[in-house]
XYZ file of C-alpha atoms in Angstrom:
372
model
C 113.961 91.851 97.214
C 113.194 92.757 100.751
C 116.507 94.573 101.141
C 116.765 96.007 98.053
C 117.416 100.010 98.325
C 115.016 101.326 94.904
C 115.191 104.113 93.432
C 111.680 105.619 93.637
C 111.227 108.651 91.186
C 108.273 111.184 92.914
C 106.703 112.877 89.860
C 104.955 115.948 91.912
C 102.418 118.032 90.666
C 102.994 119.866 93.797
C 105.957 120.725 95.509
C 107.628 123.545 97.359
C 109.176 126.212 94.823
C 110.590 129.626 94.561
C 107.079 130.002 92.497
C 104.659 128.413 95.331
C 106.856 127.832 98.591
C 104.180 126.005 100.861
C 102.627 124.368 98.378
C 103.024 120.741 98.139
C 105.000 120.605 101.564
C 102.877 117.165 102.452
C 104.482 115.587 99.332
C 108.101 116.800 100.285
C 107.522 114.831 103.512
C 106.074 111.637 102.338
C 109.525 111.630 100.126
C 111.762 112.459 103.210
C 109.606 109.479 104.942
C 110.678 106.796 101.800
C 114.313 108.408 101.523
C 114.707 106.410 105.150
C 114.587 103.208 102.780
C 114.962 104.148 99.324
C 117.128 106.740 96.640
C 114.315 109.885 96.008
C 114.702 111.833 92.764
C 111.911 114.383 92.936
C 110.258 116.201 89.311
C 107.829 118.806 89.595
C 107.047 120.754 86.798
C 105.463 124.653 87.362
C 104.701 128.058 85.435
C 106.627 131.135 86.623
C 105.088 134.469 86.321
C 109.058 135.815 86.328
C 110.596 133.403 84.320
C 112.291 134.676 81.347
C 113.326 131.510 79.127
C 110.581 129.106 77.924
C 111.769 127.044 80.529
C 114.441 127.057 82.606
C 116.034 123.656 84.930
C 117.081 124.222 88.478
C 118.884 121.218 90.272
C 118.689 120.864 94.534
C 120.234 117.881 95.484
C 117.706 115.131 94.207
C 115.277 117.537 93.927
C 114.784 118.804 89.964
C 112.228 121.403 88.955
C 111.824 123.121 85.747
C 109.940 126.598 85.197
C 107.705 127.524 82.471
C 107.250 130.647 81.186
C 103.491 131.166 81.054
C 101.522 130.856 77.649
C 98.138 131.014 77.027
C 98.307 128.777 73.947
C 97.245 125.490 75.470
C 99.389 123.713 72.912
C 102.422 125.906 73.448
C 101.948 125.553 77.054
C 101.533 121.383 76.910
C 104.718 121.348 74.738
C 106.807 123.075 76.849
C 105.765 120.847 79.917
C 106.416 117.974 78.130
C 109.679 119.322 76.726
C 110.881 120.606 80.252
C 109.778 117.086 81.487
C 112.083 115.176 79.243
C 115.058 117.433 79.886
C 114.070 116.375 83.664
C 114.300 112.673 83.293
C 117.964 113.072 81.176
C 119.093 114.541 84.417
C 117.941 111.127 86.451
C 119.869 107.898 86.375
C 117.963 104.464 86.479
C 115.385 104.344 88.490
C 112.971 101.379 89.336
C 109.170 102.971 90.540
C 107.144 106.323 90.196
C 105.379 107.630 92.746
C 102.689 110.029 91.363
C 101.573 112.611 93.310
C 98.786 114.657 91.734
C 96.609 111.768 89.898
C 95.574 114.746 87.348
C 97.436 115.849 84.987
C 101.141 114.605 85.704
C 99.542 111.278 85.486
C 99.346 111.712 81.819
C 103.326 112.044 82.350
C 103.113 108.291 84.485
C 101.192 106.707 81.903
C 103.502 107.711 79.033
C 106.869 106.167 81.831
C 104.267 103.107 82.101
C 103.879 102.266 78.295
C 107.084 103.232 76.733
C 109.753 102.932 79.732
C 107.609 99.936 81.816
C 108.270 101.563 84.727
C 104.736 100.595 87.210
C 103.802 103.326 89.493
C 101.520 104.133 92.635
C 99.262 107.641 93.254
C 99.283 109.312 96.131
C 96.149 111.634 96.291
C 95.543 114.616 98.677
C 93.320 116.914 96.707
C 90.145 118.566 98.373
C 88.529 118.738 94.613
C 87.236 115.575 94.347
C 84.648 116.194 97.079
C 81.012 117.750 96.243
C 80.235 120.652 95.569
C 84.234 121.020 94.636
C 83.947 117.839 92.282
C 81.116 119.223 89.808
C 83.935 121.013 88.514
C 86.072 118.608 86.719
C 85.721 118.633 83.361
C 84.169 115.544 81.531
C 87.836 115.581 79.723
C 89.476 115.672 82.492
C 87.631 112.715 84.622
C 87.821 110.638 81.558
C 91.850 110.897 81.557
C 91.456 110.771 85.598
C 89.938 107.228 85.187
C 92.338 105.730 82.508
C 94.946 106.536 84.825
C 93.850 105.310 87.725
C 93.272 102.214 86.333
C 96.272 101.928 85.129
C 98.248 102.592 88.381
C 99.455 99.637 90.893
C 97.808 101.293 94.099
C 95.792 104.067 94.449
C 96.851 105.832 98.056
C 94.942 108.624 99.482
C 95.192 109.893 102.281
C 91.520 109.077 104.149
C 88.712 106.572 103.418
C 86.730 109.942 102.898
C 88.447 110.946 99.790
C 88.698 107.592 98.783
C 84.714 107.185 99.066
C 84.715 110.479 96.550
C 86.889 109.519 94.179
C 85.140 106.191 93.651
C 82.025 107.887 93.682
C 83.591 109.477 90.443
C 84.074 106.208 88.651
C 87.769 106.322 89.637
C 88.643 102.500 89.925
C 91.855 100.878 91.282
C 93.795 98.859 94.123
C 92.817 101.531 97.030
C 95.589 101.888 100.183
C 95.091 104.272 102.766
C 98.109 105.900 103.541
C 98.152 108.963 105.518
C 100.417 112.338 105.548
C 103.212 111.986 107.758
C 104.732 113.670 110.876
C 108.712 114.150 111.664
C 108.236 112.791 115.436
C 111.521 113.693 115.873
C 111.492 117.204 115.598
C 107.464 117.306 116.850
C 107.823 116.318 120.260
C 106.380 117.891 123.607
C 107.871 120.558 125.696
C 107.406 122.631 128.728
C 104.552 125.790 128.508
C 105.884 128.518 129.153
C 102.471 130.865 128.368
C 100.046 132.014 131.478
C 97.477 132.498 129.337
C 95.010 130.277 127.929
C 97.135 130.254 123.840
C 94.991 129.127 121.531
C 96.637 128.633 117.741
C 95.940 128.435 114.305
C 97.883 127.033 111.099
C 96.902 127.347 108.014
C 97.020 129.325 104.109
C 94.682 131.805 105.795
C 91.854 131.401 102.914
C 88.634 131.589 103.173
C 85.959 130.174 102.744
C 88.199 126.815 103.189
C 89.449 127.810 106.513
C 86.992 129.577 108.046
C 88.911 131.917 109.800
C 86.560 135.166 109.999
C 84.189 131.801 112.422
C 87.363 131.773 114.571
C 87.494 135.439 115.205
C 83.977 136.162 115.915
C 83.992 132.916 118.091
C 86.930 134.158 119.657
C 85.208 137.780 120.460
C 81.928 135.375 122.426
C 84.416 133.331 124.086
C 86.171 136.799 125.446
C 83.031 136.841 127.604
C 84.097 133.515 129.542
C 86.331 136.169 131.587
C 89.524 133.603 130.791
C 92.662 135.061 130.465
C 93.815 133.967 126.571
C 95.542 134.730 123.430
C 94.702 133.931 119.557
C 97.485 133.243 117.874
C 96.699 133.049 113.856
C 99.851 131.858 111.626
C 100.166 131.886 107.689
C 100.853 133.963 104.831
C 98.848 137.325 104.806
C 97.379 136.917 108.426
C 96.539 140.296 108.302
C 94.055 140.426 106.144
C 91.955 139.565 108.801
C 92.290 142.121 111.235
C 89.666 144.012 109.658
C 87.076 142.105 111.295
C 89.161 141.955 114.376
C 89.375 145.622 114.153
C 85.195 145.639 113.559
C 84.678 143.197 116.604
C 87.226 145.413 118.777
C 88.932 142.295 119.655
C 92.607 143.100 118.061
C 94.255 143.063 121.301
C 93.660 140.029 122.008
C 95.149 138.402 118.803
C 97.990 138.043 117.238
C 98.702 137.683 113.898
C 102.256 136.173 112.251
C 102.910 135.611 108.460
C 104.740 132.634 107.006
C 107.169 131.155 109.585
C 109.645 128.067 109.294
C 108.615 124.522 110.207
C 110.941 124.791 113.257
C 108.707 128.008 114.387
C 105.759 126.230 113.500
C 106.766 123.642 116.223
C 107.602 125.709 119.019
C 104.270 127.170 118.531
C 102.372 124.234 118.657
C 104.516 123.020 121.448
C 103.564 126.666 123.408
C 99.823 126.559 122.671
C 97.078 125.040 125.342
C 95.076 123.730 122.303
C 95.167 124.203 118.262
C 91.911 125.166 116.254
C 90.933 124.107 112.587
C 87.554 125.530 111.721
C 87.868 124.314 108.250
C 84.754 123.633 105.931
C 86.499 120.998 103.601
C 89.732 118.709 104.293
C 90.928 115.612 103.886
C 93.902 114.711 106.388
C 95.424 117.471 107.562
C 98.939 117.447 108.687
C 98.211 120.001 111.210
C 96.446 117.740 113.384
C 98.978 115.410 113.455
C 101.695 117.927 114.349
C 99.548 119.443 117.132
C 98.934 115.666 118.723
C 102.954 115.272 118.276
C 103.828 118.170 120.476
C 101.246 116.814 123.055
C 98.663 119.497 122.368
C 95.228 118.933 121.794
C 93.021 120.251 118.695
C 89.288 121.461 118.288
C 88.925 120.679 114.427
C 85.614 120.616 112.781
C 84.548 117.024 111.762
C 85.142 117.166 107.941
C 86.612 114.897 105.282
C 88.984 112.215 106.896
C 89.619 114.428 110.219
C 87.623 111.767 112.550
C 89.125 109.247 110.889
C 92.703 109.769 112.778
C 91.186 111.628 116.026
C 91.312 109.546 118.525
C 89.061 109.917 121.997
C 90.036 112.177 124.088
C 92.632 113.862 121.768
C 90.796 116.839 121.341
C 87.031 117.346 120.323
C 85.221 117.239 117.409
C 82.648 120.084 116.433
C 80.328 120.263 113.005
C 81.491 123.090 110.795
C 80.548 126.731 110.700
C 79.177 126.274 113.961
C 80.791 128.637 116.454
C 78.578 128.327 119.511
C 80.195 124.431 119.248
C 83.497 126.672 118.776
C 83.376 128.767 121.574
C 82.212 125.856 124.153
C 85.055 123.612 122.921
C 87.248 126.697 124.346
C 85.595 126.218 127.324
C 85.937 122.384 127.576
C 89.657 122.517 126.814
C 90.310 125.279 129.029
C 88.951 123.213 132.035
C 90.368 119.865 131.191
C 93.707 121.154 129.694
C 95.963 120.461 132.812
C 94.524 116.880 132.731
C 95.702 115.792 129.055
C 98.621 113.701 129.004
C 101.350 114.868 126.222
C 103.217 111.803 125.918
C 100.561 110.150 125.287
C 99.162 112.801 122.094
C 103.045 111.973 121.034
C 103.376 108.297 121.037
C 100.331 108.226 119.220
C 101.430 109.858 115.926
C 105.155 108.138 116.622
C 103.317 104.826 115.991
C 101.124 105.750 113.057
C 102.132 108.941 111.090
C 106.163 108.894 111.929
C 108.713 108.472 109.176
C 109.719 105.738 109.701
C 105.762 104.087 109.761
C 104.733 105.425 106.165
C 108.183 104.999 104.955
C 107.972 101.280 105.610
C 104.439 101.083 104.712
C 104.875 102.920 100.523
C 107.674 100.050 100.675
C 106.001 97.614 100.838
C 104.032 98.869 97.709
C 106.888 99.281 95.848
C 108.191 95.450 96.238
C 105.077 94.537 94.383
C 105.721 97.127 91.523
C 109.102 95.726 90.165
C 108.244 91.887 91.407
């Protein structure tokens, strides 16, 4: 059994598409990570604003997503999802596990593979929404489902003993595995600064209130009065929104702001910054960190959800959210200590714990005990 190459079908309520590009990219990973040791067929499922059939199939590889043309009958809508989902699984051969990704509500589609095809599966779980205030949402409907299929599943894998703690807290029982997001160490690796001034960087969706980013720019104008050379650099889709409070603070110049950019860009900026900031108010594991740390580059990240939980001493420093003074005098700290922190180091870090080749090995190991 221990060589045996599966066939592991990811069934992905999120996942990069022509509809949502970004979204899901965490999940793509994790199933480049098991492709090391196992066949991948990935279904996700999404409604498209442009599409013109009820639904229509698009095949990439082992990669198969169907489109839904939006409805607002509910029923209409759950039949079509269901419909485009069987016309997904006709278009996969055999395949021994499922990996669910998204416990809610494409683990109604895991249960219904768990019953009537007795295929087991495991959940990976990334989502910010089971944490208060974010968790008062969820409809009694909805967590009663949530529950039945968490018990149902063979292990139950978030990504930090954070969310973990709040999804328990929500009465949702099962066999609990941390496993992390994952890093491609191989493509994330140091290199030599080429910047004179102090670059300081930011990844993210650019929304707020999650990310905070307005707290970054007006602790970027008090840290302008530390007289230190330096450049905000602020990355993601419809940067330029906030320029307007830039443009208020009169601190413009000293910014720039890039839209969407390609995971190779998104390296060679990390690689060029002196440190990476994530003023977030909510996360869970975020797979910025762990790329920062890769390309030797320390991070200033608010300590929320699981962030602590994989920030090592010395990696960077920890700050409590929405608190910019703590902001701008983590700046400071970097700026002075910066020349000091060892790269290879950051790197061989996330190599051992977050490379592909780690979590590959590790959901494995979870799926010998699904078809034993």
């Amino acid at each position: 059994m221990d060589s045996k190459r599966q066939h592991i079908l990811f069934l992905c309520g999120w996942y990069p598409s022509r509809v949502l590009p970004n979204n899901g990219d965490f999940i793509e990973r994790h199933a480049e990570a098991v492709q090391l040791y196992h066949n991948v067929s990935v279904i996700h499922i999404i409604t498209d604003p442009n599409c013109n059939k009820n639904i229509e199939i698009v095949h990439d590889k082992n990669v198969h997503i169907a489109y839904i043309k939006p409805s607002k009958n509910k029923i209409s809508k759950a039949f079509r999802f269901y419909r485009a989902f069987k016309l997904l699984l006709q278009k996969i051969d055999h395949f021994d596990s499922v990996h669910l990704n998204e416990l809610f509500p494409f683990g109604i589609l895991a249960l219904y593979l768990k019953w009537f095809k007795k295929k087991n599966f495991i959940i990976s779980e990334h989502w910010t929404g089971y944490h208060k205030p974010l968790s008062e949402k969820i409809s009694p409907t909805t967590l009663k489902l949530s529950k039945l299929i968490a018990k149902q599943a063979q292990y139950i894998c978030p990504v930090s003993k954070d969310l973990q703690s709040s999804m328990e807290e929500l009465g949702l029982k099962g066999n609990y595995t941390i496993i992390p997001n994952v890093v491609n160490t191989n493509i994330f690796q140091p290199n030599v600064k080429s910047n004179n001034k102090y670059t300081i960087l930011h990844i993210s969706n650019m929304v707020d209130p999650h990310k905070n980013i307005s707290g970054i720019i007006r602790a970027i104008k008090n840290f302008e009065q530390q007289n230190i050379p330096f450049e905000l650099i602020l990355v993601g889709e419809n940067s330029k929104q906030y320029q307007f409070i830039s443009d208020k603070l009169k601190i413009t110049d000293q910014i720039k702001f890039i839209d969407h950019i390609s995971h190779e860009e998104v390296k060679r900026q990390m690689q060029q910054a002196d440190v990476f900031v994530l003023f977030s108010n909510y996360e869970n594991q975020p797979c910025v960190i762990l790329e920062s740390f890769a390309c030797g580059t320390p991070v200033i990240s608010t300590n929320v959800g699981g962030v602590s939980e994989f920030f090592p001493k010395d990696y960077g420093i920890l700050i409590d959210s929405k608190n910019e003074d703590q902001l701008v005098k983590a700046l400071v700290d970097i700026y002075h200590i910066k020349e000091k922190i060892n790269s290879t180091v950051l790197h061989n870090y996330t190599k051992q714990n977050f490379s592909y080749e780690t979590i590959g090995k590790r959901f494995s190991e979870l799926y010998k005990t699904c078809i034993s």
